[in-house]
Short mmCIF file of C-alpha atoms in Angstrom, two decimals:
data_model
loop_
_atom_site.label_atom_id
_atom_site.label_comp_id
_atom_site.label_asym_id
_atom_site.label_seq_id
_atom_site.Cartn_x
_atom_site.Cartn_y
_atom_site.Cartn_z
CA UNK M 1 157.45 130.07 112.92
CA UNK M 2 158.73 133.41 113.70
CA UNK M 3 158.41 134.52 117.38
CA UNK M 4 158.92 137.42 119.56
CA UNK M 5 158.94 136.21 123.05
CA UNK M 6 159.42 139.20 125.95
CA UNK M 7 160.38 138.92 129.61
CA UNK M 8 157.66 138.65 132.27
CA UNK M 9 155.58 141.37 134.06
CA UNK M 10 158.08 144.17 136.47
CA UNK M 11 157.01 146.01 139.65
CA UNK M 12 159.55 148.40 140.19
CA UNK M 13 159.55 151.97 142.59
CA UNK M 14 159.96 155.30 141.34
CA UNK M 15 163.73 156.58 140.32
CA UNK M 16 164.58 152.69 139.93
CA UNK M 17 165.29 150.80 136.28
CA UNK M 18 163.97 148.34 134.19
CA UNK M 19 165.54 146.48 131.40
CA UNK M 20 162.92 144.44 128.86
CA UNK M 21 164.05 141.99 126.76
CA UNK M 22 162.26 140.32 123.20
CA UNK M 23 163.85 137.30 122.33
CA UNK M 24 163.20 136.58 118.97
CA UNK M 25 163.23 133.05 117.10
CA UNK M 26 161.91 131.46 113.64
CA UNK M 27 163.77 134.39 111.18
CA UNK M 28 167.27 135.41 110.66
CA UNK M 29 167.45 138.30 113.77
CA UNK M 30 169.63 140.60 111.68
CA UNK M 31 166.99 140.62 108.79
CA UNK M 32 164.31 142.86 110.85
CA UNK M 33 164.48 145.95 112.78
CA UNK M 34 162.76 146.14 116.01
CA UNK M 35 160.03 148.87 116.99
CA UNK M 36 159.25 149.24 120.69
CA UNK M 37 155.47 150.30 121.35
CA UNK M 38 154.14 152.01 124.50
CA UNK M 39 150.46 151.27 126.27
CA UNK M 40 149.34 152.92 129.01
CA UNK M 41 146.54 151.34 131.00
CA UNK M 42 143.46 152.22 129.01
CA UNK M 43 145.01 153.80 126.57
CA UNK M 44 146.29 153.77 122.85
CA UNK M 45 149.71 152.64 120.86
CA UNK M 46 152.16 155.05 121.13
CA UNK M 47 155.30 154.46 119.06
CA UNK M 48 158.45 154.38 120.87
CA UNK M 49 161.39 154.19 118.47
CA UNK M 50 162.94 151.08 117.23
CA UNK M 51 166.56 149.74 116.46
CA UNK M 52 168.72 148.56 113.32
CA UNK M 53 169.53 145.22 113.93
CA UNK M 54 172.29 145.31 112.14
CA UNK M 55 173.90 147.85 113.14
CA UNK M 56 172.64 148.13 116.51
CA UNK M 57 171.61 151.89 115.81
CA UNK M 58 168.59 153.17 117.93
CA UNK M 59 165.91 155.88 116.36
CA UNK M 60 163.91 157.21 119.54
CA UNK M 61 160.34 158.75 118.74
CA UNK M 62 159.88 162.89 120.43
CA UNK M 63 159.21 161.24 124.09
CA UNK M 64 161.41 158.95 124.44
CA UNK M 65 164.54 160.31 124.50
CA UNK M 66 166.77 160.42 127.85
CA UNK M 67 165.94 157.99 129.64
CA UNK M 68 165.08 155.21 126.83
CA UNK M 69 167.80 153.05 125.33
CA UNK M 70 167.11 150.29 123.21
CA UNK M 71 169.77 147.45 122.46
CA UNK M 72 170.87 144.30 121.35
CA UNK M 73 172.46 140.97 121.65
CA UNK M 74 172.44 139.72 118.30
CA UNK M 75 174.45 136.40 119.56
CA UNK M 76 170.99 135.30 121.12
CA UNK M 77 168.96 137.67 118.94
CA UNK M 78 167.56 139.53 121.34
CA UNK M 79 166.77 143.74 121.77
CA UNK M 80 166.43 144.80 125.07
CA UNK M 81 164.56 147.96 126.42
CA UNK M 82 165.90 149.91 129.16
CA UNK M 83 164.15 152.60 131.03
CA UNK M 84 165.89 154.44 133.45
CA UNK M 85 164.77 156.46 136.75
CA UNK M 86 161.00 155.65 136.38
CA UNK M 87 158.34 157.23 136.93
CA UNK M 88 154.23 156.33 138.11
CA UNK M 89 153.54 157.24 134.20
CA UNK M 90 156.04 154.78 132.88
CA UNK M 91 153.17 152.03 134.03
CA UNK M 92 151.98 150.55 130.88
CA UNK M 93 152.39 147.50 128.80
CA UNK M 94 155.48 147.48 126.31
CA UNK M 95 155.63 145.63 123.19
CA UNK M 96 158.36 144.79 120.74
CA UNK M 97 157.78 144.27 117.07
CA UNK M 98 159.24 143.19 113.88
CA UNK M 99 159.04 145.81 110.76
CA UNK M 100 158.39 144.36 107.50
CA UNK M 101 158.56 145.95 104.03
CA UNK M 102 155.05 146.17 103.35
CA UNK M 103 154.06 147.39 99.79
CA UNK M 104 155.73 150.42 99.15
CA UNK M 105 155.97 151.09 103.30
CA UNK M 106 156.14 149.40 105.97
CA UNK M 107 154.18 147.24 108.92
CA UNK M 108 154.62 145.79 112.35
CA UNK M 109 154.02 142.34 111.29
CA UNK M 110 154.98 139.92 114.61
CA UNK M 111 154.40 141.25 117.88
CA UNK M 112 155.98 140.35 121.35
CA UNK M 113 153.12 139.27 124.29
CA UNK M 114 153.57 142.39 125.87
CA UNK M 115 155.35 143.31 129.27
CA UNK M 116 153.98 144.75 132.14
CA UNK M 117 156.01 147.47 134.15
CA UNK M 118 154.28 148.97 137.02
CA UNK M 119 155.97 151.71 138.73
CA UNK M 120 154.69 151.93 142.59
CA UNK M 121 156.12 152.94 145.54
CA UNK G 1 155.50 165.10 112.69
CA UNK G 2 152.33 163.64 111.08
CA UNK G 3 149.51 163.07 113.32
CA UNK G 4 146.52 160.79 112.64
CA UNK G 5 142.73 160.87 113.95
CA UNK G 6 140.39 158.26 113.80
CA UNK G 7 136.63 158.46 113.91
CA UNK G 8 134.25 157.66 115.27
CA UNK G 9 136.51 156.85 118.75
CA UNK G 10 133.92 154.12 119.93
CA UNK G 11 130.88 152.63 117.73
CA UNK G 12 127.81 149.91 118.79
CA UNK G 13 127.06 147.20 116.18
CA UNK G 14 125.39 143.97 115.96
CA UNK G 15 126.72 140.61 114.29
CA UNK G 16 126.75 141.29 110.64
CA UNK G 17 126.37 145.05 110.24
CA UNK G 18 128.88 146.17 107.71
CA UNK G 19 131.30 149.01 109.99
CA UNK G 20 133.27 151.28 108.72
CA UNK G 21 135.80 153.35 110.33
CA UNK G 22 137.75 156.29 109.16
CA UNK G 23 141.53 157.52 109.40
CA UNK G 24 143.01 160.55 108.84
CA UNK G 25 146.37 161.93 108.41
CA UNK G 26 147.61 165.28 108.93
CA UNK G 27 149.19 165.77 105.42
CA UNK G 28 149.35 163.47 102.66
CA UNK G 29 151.11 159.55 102.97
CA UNK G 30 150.38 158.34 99.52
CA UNK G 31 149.14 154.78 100.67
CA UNK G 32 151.16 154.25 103.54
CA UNK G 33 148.65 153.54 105.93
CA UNK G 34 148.20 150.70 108.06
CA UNK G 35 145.69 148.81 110.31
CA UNK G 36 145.79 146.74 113.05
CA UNK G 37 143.06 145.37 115.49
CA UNK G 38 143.45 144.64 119.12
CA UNK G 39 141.76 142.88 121.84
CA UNK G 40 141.97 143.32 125.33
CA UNK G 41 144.90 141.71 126.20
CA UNK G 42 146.68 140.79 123.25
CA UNK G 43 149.51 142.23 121.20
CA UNK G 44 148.23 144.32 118.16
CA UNK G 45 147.79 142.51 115.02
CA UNK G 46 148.35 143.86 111.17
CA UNK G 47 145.21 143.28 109.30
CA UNK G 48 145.69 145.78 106.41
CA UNK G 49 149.16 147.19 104.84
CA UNK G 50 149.84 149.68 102.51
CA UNK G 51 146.12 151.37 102.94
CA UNK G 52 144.15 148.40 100.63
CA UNK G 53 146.69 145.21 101.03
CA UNK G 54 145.10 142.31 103.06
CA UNK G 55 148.06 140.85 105.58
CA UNK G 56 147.89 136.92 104.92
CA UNK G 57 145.30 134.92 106.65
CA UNK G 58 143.11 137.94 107.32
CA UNK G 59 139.71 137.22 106.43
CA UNK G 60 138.32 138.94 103.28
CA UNK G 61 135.01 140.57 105.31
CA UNK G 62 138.17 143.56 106.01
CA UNK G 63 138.48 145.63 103.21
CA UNK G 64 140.54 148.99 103.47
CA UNK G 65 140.72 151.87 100.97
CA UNK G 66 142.07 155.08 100.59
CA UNK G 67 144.82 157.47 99.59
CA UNK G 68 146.57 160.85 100.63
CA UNK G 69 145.04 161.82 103.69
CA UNK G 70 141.94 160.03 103.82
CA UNK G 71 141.63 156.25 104.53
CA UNK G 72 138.60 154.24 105.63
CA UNK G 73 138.81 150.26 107.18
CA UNK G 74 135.49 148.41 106.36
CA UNK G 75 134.33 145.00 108.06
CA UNK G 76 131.66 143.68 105.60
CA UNK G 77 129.83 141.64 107.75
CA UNK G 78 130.86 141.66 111.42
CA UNK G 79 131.43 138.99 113.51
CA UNK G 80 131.48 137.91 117.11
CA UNK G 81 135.59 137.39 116.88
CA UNK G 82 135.48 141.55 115.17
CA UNK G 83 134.84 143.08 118.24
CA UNK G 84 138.52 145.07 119.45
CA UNK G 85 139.34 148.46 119.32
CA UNK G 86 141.19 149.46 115.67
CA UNK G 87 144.04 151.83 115.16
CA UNK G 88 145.81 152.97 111.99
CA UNK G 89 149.25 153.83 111.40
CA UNK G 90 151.70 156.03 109.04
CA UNK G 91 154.49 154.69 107.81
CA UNK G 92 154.91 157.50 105.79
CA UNK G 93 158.06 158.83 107.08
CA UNK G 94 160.13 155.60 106.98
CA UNK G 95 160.53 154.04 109.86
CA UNK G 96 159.14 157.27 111.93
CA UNK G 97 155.49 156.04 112.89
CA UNK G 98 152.39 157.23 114.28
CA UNK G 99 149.60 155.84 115.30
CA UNK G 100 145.99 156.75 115.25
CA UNK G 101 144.20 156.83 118.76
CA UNK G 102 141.96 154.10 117.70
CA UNK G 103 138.26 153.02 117.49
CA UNK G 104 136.57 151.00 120.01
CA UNK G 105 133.76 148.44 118.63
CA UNK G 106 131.65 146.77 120.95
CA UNK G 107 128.23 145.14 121.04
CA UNK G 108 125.04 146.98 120.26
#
Protein backbone atom coordinates (compact mmCIF):
# COMPACT_ATOMS: atom_id res chain seq x y z
CA UNK A 1 0.00 0.00 0.00
CA UNK A 2 1.45 3.23 -0.92
CA UNK A 3 2.92 5.30 1.98
CA UNK A 4 4.37 8.59 2.71
CA UNK A 5 6.08 8.35 5.98
CA UNK A 6 7.85 11.91 7.30
CA UNK A 7 10.45 12.49 10.00
CA UNK A 8 9.35 13.29 13.56
CA UNK A 9 8.34 16.63 15.22
CA UNK A 10 11.66 19.62 15.26
CA UNK A 11 12.22 22.35 17.87
CA UNK A 12 14.68 24.45 16.45
CA UNK A 13 15.78 28.50 17.41
CA UNK A 14 15.49 31.30 15.19
CA UNK A 15 18.30 31.75 12.22
CA UNK A 16 18.91 27.83 12.64
CA UNK A 17 17.81 24.96 9.83
CA UNK A 18 15.68 22.24 9.41
CA UNK A 19 15.74 19.52 6.89
CA UNK A 20 12.25 17.23 6.57
CA UNK A 21 12.27 14.19 5.03
CA UNK A 22 9.01 11.89 3.36
CA UNK A 23 10.03 8.56 2.79
CA UNK A 24 7.85 7.07 0.48
CA UNK A 25 7.03 3.20 -0.04
CA UNK A 26 4.23 0.94 -1.87
CA UNK A 27 4.65 2.85 -5.65
CA UNK A 28 7.45 3.23 -8.00
CA UNK A 29 9.07 6.78 -6.33
CA UNK A 30 9.95 8.15 -9.76
CA UNK A 31 6.24 7.75 -10.97
CA UNK A 32 4.85 10.78 -8.66
CA UNK A 33 5.89 14.22 -8.04
CA UNK A 34 5.93 15.48 -4.60
CA UNK A 35 3.97 18.70 -3.32
CA UNK A 36 5.05 20.13 0.02
CA UNK A 37 2.04 21.82 2.01
CA UNK A 38 2.35 24.46 4.75
CA UNK A 39 -0.02 24.69 8.15
CA UNK A 40 0.30 27.15 10.48
CA UNK A 41 -1.19 26.52 13.90
CA UNK A 42 -4.85 27.24 13.40
CA UNK A 43 -4.69 27.91 10.18
CA UNK A 44 -5.35 26.72 6.48
CA UNK A 45 -3.28 24.67 3.57
CA UNK A 46 -1.04 26.73 1.96
CA UNK A 47 0.73 25.21 -1.05
CA UNK A 48 4.36 25.20 -0.97
CA UNK A 49 5.80 24.00 -4.28
CA UNK A 50 6.61 20.50 -5.12
CA UNK A 51 9.43 18.55 -7.04
CA UNK A 52 9.83 16.30 -10.31
CA UNK A 53 10.88 13.17 -9.19
CA UNK A 54 12.45 12.42 -11.99
CA UNK A 55 14.30 14.91 -12.65
CA UNK A 56 14.81 16.23 -9.32
CA UNK A 57 13.52 19.76 -10.55
CA UNK A 58 11.86 21.94 -7.76
CA UNK A 59 8.73 24.47 -8.63
CA UNK A 60 8.49 26.84 -5.44
CA UNK A 61 4.94 28.57 -4.90
CA UNK A 62 5.30 33.03 -4.50
CA UNK A 63 6.48 32.51 -0.64
CA UNK A 64 8.61 30.13 -0.69
CA UNK A 65 11.37 31.03 -2.49
CA UNK A 66 14.94 31.73 -0.74
CA UNK A 67 15.10 29.99 1.85
CA UNK A 68 13.03 26.71 0.72
CA UNK A 69 14.72 23.89 -1.16
CA UNK A 70 13.14 20.79 -1.81
CA UNK A 71 15.15 17.52 -2.83
CA UNK A 72 15.63 14.08 -3.33
CA UNK A 73 17.21 10.77 -2.84
CA UNK A 74 15.60 8.69 -5.26
CA UNK A 75 18.01 5.59 -4.15
CA UNK A 76 15.74 5.40 -0.93
CA UNK A 77 12.88 7.36 -2.51
CA UNK A 78 12.77 9.94 -0.41
CA UNK A 79 12.24 14.19 -0.92
CA UNK A 80 13.51 16.12 1.68
CA UNK A 81 12.48 19.74 2.74
CA UNK A 82 14.94 22.15 3.84
CA UNK A 83 14.26 25.44 5.43
CA UNK A 84 16.92 27.61 6.11
CA UNK A 85 17.50 30.57 8.79
CA UNK A 86 14.02 30.18 10.46
CA UNK A 87 11.94 32.18 11.68
CA UNK A 88 8.90 32.17 14.83
CA UNK A 89 6.41 32.10 11.62
CA UNK A 90 8.01 29.07 10.08
CA UNK A 91 6.08 27.12 13.18
CA UNK A 92 3.54 25.03 11.52
CA UNK A 93 2.94 21.51 10.49
CA UNK A 94 4.46 20.43 6.99
CA UNK A 95 3.12 17.81 4.85
CA UNK A 96 4.35 16.01 1.79
CA UNK A 97 2.09 14.62 -0.86
CA UNK A 98 1.85 12.55 -3.88
CA UNK A 99 0.15 14.26 -7.17
CA UNK A 100 -1.96 12.09 -9.17
CA UNK A 101 -3.51 12.67 -12.63
CA UNK A 102 -6.91 13.16 -11.64
CA UNK A 103 -9.50 13.52 -14.52
CA UNK A 104 -8.39 16.03 -16.72
CA UNK A 105 -6.20 17.74 -13.56
CA UNK A 106 -4.74 16.80 -10.90
CA UNK A 107 -5.01 15.78 -6.89
CA UNK A 108 -2.97 15.24 -3.80
CA UNK A 109 -3.96 11.74 -3.40
CA UNK A 110 -1.49 10.18 -0.34
CA UNK A 111 -0.45 12.39 2.26
CA UNK A 112 2.61 12.24 4.70
CA UNK A 113 1.53 12.36 8.80
CA UNK A 114 2.64 15.70 9.00
CA UNK A 115 5.82 17.25 10.75
CA UNK A 116 5.97 19.56 13.36
CA UNK A 117 8.68 22.43 13.31
CA UNK A 118 8.52 24.85 16.06
CA UNK A 119 10.79 27.69 15.91
CA UNK A 120 11.52 29.09 19.66
CA UNK A 121 14.17 30.65 21.18
CA UNK B 1 -2.28 33.67 -9.61
CA UNK B 2 -5.82 32.26 -9.06
CA UNK B 3 -7.22 32.67 -5.72
CA UNK B 4 -10.13 30.70 -4.23
CA UNK B 5 -12.83 31.62 -1.41
CA UNK B 6 -14.92 29.39 0.31
CA UNK B 7 -18.17 30.10 2.09
CA UNK B 8 -19.60 30.00 4.55
CA UNK B 9 -15.94 29.86 6.66
CA UNK B 10 -17.60 27.90 9.65
CA UNK B 11 -21.31 26.29 9.65
CA UNK B 12 -23.46 24.37 12.75
CA UNK B 13 -25.33 21.19 11.72
CA UNK B 14 -26.86 18.26 13.25
CA UNK B 15 -26.45 14.44 12.23
CA UNK B 16 -28.18 14.11 8.96
CA UNK B 17 -28.75 17.65 7.69
CA UNK B 18 -27.79 17.73 4.09
CA UNK B 19 -24.60 20.73 4.05
CA UNK B 20 -23.51 22.31 1.41
CA UNK B 21 -20.54 24.38 0.97
CA UNK B 22 -19.44 26.62 -1.77
CA UNK B 23 -16.03 27.37 -3.68
CA UNK B 24 -15.03 29.92 -5.72
CA UNK B 25 -12.31 30.70 -8.05
CA UNK B 26 -11.02 33.87 -9.16
CA UNK B 27 -11.32 33.20 -12.98
CA UNK B 28 -12.48 30.26 -14.68
CA UNK B 29 -10.72 26.36 -14.08
CA UNK B 30 -13.00 24.39 -16.27
CA UNK B 31 -13.49 21.46 -13.69
CA UNK B 32 -10.34 21.44 -12.06
CA UNK B 33 -11.39 21.72 -8.70
CA UNK B 34 -10.72 19.63 -5.87
CA UNK B 35 -11.82 18.75 -2.28
CA UNK B 36 -10.39 17.48 0.58
CA UNK B 37 -11.61 17.17 4.29
CA UNK B 38 -9.50 17.39 7.36
CA UNK B 39 -9.66 16.64 10.94
CA UNK B 40 -7.81 17.96 13.62
CA UNK B 41 -4.80 16.26 13.48
CA UNK B 42 -4.64 14.37 10.46
CA UNK B 43 -3.16 14.84 7.02
CA UNK B 44 -5.76 16.21 4.44
CA UNK B 45 -7.63 13.70 2.56
CA UNK B 46 -9.01 13.89 -1.32
CA UNK B 47 -12.65 13.26 -1.27
CA UNK B 48 -13.65 14.82 -4.65
CA UNK B 49 -11.38 15.30 -7.97
CA UNK B 50 -11.94 16.98 -10.97
CA UNK B 51 -15.01 19.19 -9.39
CA UNK B 52 -17.81 16.00 -9.54
CA UNK B 53 -15.35 12.72 -9.44
CA UNK B 54 -15.73 10.70 -6.16
CA UNK B 55 -11.90 9.58 -4.98
CA UNK B 56 -12.32 5.68 -4.30
CA UNK B 57 -13.73 4.56 -1.07
CA UNK B 58 -15.37 7.90 -0.38
CA UNK B 59 -18.78 7.43 0.65
CA UNK B 60 -21.53 8.42 -1.85
CA UNK B 61 -23.48 10.94 0.90
CA UNK B 62 -20.41 13.57 -0.85
CA UNK B 63 -21.51 14.77 -3.96
CA UNK B 64 -19.62 17.78 -5.67
CA UNK B 65 -20.71 19.85 -8.70
CA UNK B 66 -19.74 22.64 -10.59
CA UNK B 67 -17.84 24.30 -13.39
CA UNK B 68 -15.85 27.58 -14.33
CA UNK B 69 -15.74 29.51 -11.34
CA UNK B 70 -18.36 28.24 -9.27
CA UNK B 71 -18.25 24.86 -7.43
CA UNK B 72 -20.36 23.62 -4.51
CA UNK B 73 -19.38 20.20 -2.15
CA UNK B 74 -22.66 18.65 -0.75
CA UNK B 75 -22.82 15.99 2.21
CA UNK B 76 -26.32 14.43 1.78
CA UNK B 77 -26.87 13.28 5.02
CA UNK B 78 -24.21 14.14 7.60
CA UNK B 79 -22.67 12.07 9.88
CA UNK B 80 -20.89 11.98 13.18
CA UNK B 81 -17.38 10.89 11.25
CA UNK B 82 -18.36 14.42 8.65
CA UNK B 83 -17.46 16.78 11.06
CA UNK B 84 -13.68 18.52 9.78
CA UNK B 85 -13.07 21.62 8.30
CA UNK B 86 -13.21 21.37 4.10
CA UNK B 87 -10.98 23.13 1.66
CA UNK B 88 -10.96 23.15 -2.15
CA UNK B 89 -8.24 23.37 -4.49
CA UNK B 90 -7.25 24.53 -8.24
CA UNK B 91 -5.37 22.55 -10.16
CA UNK B 92 -6.01 24.66 -12.87
CA UNK B 93 -2.65 25.86 -13.64
CA UNK B 94 -0.83 22.48 -13.72
CA UNK B 95 0.92 21.69 -11.04
CA UNK B 96 0.64 25.51 -9.62
CA UNK B 97 -2.08 25.06 -6.77
CA UNK B 98 -4.15 26.96 -4.53
CA UNK B 99 -6.09 26.28 -1.97
CA UNK B 100 -9.29 27.60 -0.62
CA UNK B 101 -9.18 28.84 3.12
CA UNK B 102 -11.62 26.24 4.07
CA UNK B 103 -14.95 25.64 5.92
CA UNK B 104 -15.20 24.59 9.41
CA UNK B 105 -18.29 22.15 10.30
CA UNK B 106 -19.01 21.43 13.71
CA UNK B 107 -21.95 20.35 15.84
CA UNK B 108 -25.14 22.31 16.13
Amino acid sequence: QVQLVQSGSELKKPGASVKVSCKASGYTFTNYALNWVRQAPGQGLEWMGWINTNTGNPTYAQGFTGRFVFSLDTSVSTAYLQISSLKPEDTAVYYCARVVRAGSGYALDYWGQGTLVTVSS
Amino acid sequence: DIQMTQSPSSLSASVGDRVTITCRASQSISNYLNWYQQKPGKAPKLLIYAASSLQSGVPSRFSGSGSGTDFTLTISSLQPEDFATYYCQQSYNTLLFTFGPGTKVDIK
